[in-house]
PDB file of C-alpha atoms in Angstrom:
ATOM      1  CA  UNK U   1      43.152  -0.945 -61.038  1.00 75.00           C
ATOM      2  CA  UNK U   2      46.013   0.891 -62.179  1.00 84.00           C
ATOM      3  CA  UNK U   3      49.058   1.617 -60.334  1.00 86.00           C
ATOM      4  CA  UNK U   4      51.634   4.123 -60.166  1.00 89.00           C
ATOM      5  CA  UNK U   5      55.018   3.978 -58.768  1.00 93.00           C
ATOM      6  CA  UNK U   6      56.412   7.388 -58.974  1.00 93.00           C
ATOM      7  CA  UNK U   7      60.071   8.310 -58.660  1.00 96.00           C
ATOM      8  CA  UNK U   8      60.445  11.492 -58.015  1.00 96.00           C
ATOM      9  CA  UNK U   9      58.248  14.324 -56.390  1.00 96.00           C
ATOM     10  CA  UNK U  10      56.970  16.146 -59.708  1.00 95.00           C
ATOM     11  CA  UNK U  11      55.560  12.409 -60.835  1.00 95.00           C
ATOM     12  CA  UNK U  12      54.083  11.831 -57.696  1.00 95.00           C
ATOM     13  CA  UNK U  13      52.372  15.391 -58.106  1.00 94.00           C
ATOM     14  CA  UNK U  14      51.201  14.752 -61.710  1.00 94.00           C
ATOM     15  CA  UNK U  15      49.597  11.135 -60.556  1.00 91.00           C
ATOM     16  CA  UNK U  16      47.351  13.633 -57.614  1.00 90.00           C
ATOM     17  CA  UNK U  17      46.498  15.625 -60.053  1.00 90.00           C
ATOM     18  CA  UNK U  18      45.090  12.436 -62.039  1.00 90.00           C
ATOM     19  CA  UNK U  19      43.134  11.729 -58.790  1.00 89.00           C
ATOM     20  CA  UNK U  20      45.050   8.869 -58.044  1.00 87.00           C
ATOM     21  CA  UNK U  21      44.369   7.169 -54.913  1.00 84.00           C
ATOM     22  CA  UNK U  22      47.650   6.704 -52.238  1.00 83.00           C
ATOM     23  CA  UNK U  23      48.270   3.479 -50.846  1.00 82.00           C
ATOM     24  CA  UNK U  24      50.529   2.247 -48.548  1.00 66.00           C
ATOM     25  CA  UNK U  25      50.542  -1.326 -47.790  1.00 56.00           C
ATOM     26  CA  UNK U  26      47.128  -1.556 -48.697  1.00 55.00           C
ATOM     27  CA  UNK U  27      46.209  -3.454 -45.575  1.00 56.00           C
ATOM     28  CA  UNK U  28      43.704  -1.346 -44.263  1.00 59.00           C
ATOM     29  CA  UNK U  29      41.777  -1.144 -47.676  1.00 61.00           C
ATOM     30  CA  UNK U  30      41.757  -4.196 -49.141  1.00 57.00           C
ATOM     31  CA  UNK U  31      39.141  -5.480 -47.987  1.00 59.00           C
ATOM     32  CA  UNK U  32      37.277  -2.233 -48.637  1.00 67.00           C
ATOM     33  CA  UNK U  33      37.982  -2.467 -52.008  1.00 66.00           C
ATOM     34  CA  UNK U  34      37.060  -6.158 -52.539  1.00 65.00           C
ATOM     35  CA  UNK U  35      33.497  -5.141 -50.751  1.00 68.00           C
ATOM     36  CA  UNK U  36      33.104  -1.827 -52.699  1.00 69.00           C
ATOM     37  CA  UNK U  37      35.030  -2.200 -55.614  1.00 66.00           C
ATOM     38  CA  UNK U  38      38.927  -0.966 -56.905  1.00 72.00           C
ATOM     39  CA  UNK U  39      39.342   2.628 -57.548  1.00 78.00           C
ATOM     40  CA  UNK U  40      40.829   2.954 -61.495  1.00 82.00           C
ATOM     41  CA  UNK U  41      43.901   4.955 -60.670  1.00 88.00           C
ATOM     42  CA  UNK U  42      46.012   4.261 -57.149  1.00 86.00           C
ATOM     43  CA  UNK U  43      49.571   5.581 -56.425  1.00 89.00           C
ATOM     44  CA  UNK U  44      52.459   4.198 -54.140  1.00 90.00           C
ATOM     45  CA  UNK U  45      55.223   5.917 -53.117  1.00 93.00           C
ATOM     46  CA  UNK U  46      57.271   2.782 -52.444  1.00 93.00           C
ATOM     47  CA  UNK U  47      59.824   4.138 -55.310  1.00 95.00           C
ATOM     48  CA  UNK U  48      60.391   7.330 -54.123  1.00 96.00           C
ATOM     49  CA  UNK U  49      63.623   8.812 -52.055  1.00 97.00           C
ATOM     50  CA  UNK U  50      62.115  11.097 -50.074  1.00 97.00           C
ATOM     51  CA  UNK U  51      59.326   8.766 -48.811  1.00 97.00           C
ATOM     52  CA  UNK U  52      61.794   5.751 -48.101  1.00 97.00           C
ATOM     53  CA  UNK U  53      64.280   8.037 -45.660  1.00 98.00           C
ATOM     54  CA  UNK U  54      64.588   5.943 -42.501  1.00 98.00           C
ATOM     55  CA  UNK U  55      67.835   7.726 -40.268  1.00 97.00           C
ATOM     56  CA  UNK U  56      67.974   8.546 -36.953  1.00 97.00           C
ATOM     57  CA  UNK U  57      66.117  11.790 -37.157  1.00 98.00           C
ATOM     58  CA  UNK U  58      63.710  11.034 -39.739  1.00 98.00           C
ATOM     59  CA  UNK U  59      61.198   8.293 -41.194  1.00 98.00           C
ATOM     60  CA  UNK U  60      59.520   7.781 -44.329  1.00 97.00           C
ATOM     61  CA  UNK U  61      56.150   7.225 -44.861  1.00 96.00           C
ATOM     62  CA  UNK U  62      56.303   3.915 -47.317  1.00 95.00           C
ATOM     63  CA  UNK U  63      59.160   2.597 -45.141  1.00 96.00           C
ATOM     64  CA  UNK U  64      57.137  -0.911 -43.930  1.00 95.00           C
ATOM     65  CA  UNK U  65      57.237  -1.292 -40.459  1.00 96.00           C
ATOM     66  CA  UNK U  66      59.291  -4.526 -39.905  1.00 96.00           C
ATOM     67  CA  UNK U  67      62.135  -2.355 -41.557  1.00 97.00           C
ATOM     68  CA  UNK U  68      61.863   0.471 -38.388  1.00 97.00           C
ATOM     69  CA  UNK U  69      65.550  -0.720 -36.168  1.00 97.00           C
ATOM     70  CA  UNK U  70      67.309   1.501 -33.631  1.00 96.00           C
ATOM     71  CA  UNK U  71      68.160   3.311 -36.584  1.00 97.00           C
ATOM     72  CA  UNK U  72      65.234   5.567 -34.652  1.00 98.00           C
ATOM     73  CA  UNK U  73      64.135   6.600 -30.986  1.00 98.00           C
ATOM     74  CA  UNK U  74      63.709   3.613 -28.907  1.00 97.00           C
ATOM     75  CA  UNK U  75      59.629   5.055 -28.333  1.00 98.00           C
ATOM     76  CA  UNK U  76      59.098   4.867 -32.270  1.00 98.00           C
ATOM     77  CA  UNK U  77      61.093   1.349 -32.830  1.00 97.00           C
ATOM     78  CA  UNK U  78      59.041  -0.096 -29.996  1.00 97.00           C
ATOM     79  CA  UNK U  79      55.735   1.191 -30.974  1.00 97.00           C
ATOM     80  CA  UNK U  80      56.057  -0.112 -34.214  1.00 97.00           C
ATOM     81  CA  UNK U  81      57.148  -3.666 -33.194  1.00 96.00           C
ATOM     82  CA  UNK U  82      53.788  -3.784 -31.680  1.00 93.00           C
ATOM     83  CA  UNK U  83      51.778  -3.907 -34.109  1.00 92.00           C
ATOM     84  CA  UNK U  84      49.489  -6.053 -35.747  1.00 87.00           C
ATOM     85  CA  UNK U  85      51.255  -9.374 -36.723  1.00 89.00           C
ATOM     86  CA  UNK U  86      54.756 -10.080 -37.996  1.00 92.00           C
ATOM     87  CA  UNK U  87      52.797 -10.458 -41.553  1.00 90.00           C
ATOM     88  CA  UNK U  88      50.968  -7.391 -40.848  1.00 88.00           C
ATOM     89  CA  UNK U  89      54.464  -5.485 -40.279  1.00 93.00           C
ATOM     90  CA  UNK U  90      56.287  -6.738 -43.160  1.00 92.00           C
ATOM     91  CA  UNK U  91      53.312  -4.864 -45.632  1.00 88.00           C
ATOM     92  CA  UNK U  92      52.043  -1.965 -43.212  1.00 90.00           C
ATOM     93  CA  UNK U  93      53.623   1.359 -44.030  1.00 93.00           C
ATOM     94  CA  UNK U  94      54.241   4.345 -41.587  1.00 95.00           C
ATOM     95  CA  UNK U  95      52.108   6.565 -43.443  1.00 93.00           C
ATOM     96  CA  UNK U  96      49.300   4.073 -43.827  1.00 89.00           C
ATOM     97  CA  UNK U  97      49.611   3.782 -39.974  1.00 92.00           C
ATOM     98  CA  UNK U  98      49.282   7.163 -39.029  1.00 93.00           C
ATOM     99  CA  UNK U  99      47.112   8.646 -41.824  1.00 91.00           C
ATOM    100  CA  UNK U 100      44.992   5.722 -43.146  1.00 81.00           C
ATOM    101  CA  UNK U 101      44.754   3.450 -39.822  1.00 82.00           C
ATOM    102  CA  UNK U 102      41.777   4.619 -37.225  1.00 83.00           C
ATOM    103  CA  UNK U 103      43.951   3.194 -34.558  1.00 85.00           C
ATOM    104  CA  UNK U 104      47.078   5.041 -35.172  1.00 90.00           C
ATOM    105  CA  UNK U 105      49.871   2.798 -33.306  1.00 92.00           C
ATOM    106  CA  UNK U 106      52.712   5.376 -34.550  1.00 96.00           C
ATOM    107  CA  UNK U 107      50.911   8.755 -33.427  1.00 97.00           C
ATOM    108  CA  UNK U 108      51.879   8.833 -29.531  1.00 98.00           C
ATOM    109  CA  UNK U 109      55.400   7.731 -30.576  1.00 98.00           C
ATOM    110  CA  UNK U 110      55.752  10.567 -33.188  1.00 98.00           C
ATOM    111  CA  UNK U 111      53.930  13.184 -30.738  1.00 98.00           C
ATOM    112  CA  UNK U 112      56.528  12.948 -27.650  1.00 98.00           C
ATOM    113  CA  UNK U 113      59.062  13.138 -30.527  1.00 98.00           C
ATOM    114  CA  UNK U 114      57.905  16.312 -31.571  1.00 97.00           C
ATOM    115  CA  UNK U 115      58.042  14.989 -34.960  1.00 98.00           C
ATOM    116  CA  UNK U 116      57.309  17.524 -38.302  1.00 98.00           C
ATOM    117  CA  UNK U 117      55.697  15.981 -41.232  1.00 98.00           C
ATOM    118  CA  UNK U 118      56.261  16.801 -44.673  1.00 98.00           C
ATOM    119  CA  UNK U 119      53.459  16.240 -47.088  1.00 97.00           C
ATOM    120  CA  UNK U 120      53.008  16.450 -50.266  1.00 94.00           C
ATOM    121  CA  UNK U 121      49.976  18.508 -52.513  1.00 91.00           C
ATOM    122  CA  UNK U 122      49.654  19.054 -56.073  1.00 87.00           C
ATOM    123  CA  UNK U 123      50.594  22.575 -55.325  1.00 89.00           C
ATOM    124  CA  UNK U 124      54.476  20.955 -54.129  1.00 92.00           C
ATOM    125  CA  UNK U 125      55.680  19.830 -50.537  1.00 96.00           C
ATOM    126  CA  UNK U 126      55.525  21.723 -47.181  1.00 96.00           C
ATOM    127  CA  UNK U 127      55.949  21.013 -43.653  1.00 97.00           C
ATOM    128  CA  UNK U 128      53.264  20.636 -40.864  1.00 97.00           C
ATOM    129  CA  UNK U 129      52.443  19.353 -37.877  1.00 96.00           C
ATOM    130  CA  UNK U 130      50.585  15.991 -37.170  1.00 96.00           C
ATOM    131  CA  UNK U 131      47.208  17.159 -35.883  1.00 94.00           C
ATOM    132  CA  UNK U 132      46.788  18.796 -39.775  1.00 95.00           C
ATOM    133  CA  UNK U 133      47.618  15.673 -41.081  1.00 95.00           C
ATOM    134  CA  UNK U 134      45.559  13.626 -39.059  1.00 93.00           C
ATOM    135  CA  UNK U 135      42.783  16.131 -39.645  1.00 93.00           C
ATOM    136  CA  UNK U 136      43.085  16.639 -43.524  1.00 92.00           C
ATOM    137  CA  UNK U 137      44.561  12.977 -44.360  1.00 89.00           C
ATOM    138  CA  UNK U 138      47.138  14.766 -45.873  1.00 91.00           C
ATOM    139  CA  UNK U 139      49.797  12.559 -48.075  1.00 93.00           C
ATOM    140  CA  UNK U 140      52.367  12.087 -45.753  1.00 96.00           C
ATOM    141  CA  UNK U 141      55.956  11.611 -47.365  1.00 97.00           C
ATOM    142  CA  UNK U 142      58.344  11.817 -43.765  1.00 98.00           C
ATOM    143  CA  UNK U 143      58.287  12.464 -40.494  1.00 98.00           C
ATOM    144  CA  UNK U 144      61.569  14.117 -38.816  1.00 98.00           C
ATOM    145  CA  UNK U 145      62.314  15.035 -35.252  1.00 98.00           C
ATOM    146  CA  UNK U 146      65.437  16.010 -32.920  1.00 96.00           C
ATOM    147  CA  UNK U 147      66.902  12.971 -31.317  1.00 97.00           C
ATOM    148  CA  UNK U 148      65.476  12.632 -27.601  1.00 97.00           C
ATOM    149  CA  UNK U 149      67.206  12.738 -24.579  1.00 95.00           C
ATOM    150  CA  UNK U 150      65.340   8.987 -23.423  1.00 96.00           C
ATOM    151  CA  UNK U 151      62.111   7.604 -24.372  1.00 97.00           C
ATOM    152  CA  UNK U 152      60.150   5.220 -23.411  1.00 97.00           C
ATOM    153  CA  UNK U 153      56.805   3.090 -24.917  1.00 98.00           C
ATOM    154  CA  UNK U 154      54.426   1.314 -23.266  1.00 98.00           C
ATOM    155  CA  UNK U 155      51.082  -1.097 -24.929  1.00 97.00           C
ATOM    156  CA  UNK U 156      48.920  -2.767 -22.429  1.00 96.00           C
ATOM    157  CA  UNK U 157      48.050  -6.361 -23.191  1.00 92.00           C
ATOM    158  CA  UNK U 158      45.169  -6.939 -25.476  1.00 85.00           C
ATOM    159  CA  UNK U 159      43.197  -9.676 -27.050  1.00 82.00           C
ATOM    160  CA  UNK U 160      43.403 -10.027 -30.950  1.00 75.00           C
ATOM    161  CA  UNK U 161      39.725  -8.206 -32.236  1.00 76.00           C
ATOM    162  CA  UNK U 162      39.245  -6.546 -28.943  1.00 83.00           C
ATOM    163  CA  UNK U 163      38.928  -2.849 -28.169  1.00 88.00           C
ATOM    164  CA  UNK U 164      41.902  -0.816 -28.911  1.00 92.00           C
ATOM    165  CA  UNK U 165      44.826  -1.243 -25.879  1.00 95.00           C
ATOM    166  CA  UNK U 166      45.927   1.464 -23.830  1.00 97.00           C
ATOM    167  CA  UNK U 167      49.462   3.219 -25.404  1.00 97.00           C
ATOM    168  CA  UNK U 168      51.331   5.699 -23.292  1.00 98.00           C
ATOM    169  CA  UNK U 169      54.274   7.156 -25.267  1.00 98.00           C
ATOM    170  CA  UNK U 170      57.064   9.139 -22.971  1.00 98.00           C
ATOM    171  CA  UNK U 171      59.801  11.099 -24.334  1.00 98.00           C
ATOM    172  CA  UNK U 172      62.330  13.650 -22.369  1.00 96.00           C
ATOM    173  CA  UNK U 173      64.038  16.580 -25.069  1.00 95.00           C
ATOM    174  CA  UNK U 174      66.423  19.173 -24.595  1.00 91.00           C
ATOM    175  CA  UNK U 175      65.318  22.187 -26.115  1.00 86.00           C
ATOM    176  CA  UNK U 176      67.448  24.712 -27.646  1.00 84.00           C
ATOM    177  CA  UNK U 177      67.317  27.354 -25.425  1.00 84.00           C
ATOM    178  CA  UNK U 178      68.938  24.663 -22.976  1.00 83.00           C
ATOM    179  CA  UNK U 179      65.960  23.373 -20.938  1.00 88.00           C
ATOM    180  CA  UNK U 180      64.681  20.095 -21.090  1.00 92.00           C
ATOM    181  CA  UNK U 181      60.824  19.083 -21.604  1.00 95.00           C
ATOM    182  CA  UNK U 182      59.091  15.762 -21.134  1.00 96.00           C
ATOM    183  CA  UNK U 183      56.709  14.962 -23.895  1.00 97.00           C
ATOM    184  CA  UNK U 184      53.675  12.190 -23.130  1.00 98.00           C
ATOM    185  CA  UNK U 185      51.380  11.246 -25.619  1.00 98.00           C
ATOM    186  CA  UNK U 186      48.533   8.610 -24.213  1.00 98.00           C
ATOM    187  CA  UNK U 187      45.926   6.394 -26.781  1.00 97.00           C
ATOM    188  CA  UNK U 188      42.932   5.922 -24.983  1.00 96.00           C
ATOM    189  CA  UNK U 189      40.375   4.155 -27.246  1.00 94.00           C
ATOM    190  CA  UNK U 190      40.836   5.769 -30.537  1.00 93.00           C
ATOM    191  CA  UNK U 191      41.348   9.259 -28.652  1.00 95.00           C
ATOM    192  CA  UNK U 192      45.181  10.531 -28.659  1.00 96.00           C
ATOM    193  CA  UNK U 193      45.945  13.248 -26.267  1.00 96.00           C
ATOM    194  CA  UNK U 194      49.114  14.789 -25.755  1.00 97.00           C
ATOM    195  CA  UNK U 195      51.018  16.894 -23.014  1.00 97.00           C
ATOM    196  CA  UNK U 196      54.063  18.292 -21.910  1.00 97.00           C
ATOM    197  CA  UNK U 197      55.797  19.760 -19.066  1.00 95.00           C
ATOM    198  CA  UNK U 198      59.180  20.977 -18.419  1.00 93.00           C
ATOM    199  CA  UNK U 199      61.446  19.104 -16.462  1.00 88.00           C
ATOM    200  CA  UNK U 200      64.274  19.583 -14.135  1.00 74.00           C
ATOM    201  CA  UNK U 201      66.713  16.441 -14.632  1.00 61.00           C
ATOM    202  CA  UNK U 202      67.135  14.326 -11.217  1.00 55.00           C
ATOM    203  CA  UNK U 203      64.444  12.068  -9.447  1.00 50.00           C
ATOM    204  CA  UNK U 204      63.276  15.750  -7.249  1.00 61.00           C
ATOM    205  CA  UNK U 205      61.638  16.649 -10.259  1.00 77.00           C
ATOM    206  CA  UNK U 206      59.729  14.068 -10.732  1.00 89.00           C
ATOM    207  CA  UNK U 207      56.765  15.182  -8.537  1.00 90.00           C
ATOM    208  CA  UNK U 208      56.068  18.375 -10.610  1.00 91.00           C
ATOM    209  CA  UNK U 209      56.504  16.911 -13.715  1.00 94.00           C
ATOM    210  CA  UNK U 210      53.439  14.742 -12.582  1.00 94.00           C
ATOM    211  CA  UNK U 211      51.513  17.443 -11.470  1.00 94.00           C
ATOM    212  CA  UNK U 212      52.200  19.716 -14.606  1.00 95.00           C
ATOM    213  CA  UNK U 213      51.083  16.888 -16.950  1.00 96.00           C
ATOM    214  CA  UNK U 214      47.970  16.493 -14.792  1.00 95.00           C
ATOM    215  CA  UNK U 215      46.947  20.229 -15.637  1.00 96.00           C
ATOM    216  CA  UNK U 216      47.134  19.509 -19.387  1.00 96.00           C
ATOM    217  CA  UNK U 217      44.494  17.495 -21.464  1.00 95.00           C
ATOM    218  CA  UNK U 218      45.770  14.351 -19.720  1.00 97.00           C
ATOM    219  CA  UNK U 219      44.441  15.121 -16.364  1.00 96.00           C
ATOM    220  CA  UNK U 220      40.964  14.095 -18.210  1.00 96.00           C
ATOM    221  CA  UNK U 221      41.983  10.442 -18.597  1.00 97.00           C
ATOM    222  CA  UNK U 222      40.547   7.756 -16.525  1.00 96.00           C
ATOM    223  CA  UNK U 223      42.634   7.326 -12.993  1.00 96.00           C
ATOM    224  CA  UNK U 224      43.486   3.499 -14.528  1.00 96.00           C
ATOM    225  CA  UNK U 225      45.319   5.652 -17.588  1.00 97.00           C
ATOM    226  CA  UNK U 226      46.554   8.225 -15.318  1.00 97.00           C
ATOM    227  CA  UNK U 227      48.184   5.740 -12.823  1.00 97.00           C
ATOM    228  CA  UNK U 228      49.528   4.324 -15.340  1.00 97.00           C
ATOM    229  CA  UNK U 229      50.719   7.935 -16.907  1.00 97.00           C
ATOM    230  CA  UNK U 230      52.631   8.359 -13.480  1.00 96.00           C
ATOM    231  CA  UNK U 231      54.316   5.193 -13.476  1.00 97.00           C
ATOM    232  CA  UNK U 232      55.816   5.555 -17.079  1.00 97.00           C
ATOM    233  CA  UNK U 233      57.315   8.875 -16.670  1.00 96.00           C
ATOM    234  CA  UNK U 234      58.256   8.171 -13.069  1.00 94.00           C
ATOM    235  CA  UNK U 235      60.239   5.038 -14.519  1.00 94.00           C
ATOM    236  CA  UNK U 236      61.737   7.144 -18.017  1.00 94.00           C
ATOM    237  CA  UNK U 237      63.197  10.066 -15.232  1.00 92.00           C
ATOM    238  CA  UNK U 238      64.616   7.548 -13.069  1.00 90.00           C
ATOM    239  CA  UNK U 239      65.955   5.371 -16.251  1.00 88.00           C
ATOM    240  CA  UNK U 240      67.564   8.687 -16.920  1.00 84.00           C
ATOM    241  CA  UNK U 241      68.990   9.301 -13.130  1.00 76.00           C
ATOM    242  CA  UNK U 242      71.023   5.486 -13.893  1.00 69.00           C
ATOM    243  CA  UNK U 243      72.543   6.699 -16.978  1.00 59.00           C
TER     244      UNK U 243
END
């Protein structure tokens, strides 16, 4: 297998157009390959700018997921300190995570962020929103988002090999026309569902928030899920009443 390390955008292009095959870490497909053999022509973007951004309002999609600090929203530096192993971390990318990996640890967290993606075609770049890229597996080269208000992560506890762990991902935004909107994103299984509501700041709020959420796609989950919905965003709006 060949590899290619492009460093800027217009290599990176030339190497799709060669059918190279993006990697990230490589630890999802490893073992794939080893099984069903190595594909002739692969492509990282570990050497390029615009896929190695990590500030506060943006992340790059070879960054390796040991490297995410509070650089970031606390929801997306927690959710990535939960996965996998400390080996796993220190080779896992972000974009391997949420466009490679069936299990998607990053997606809530980027969700409630509102985050944009930027991807990259042989046609160029342009800007999209994560359900494409889940969809179409587009090549992911950052994420960016507005900085959050608060946020807040939760993982339930989970046995190594066992079924895929609860994740509810909570995130409060002001918006620019001046009102502020709570953001939950919920892995259940390998299903993400998202939804918001907006929210008047102060703990009398807190009731309709609950019951605007429960009209969206998350009123389907499981009542397990949704208590645990309501106890996550009724613990980010009073973390937010102690501020």
């Amino acid at each position: 297998m060949l590899l290619r390390l492009p460093t800027s955008l217009s290599e990176a292009r030339e190497h799709l157009a060669g059918q190279a095959v993006p990697v990230g870490g490589a630890t999802l497909v490893w073992a794939q390959w080893q099984r069903d053999g190595f594909p002739e022509l692969a492509m990282s973007l570990r050497h390029l700018p615009e896929a190695n951004v990590l500030e506060p309002e943006a992340l790059g999609a070879a960054v390796l997921l040991h490297r995410i600090d509070d650089r970031v929203p606390e929801v997306l530096r927690r959710a990535a300190g939960t996965i996998g192993t400390g080996a796993v971390r220190r080779a896992a990318t972000v974009g391997g995570n949420i466009v490679g990996s069936t299990l998607r640890c990053l997606l809530p967290a980027a969700l409630v962020l509102d985050a944009r993606a930027t991807v990259l075609d042989r046609d160029g770049t342009y800007e999209t929103d994560l359900a494409e890229v889940v969809a179409k597996r587009h090549l992911l080269l950052n994420l960016s988002w507005r900085t959050p208000v608060i946020s807040g992560y939760y993982k339930a506890p989970a046995e190594a090999g066992g079924p895929p762990p609860l994740v509810v991902a909570t995130a409060l935004s002001a918006e620019p026309d001046g009102r502020h909107r709570l953001r939950t994103a919920v892995r259940d299984g390998y299903e993400v569902m998202s939804g918001s509501a907006e929210c008047r700041t102060g703990a009398d709020g807190t009731d309709e928030v609950l019951d605007a959420l429960a009209a969206t796609g998350l009123g389907s989950l499981p009542p397990a899920a949704r208590d645990i919905v309501r106890r996550e965003v009724t613990g980010l709006l009073r973390r937010l009443d102690g501020r």
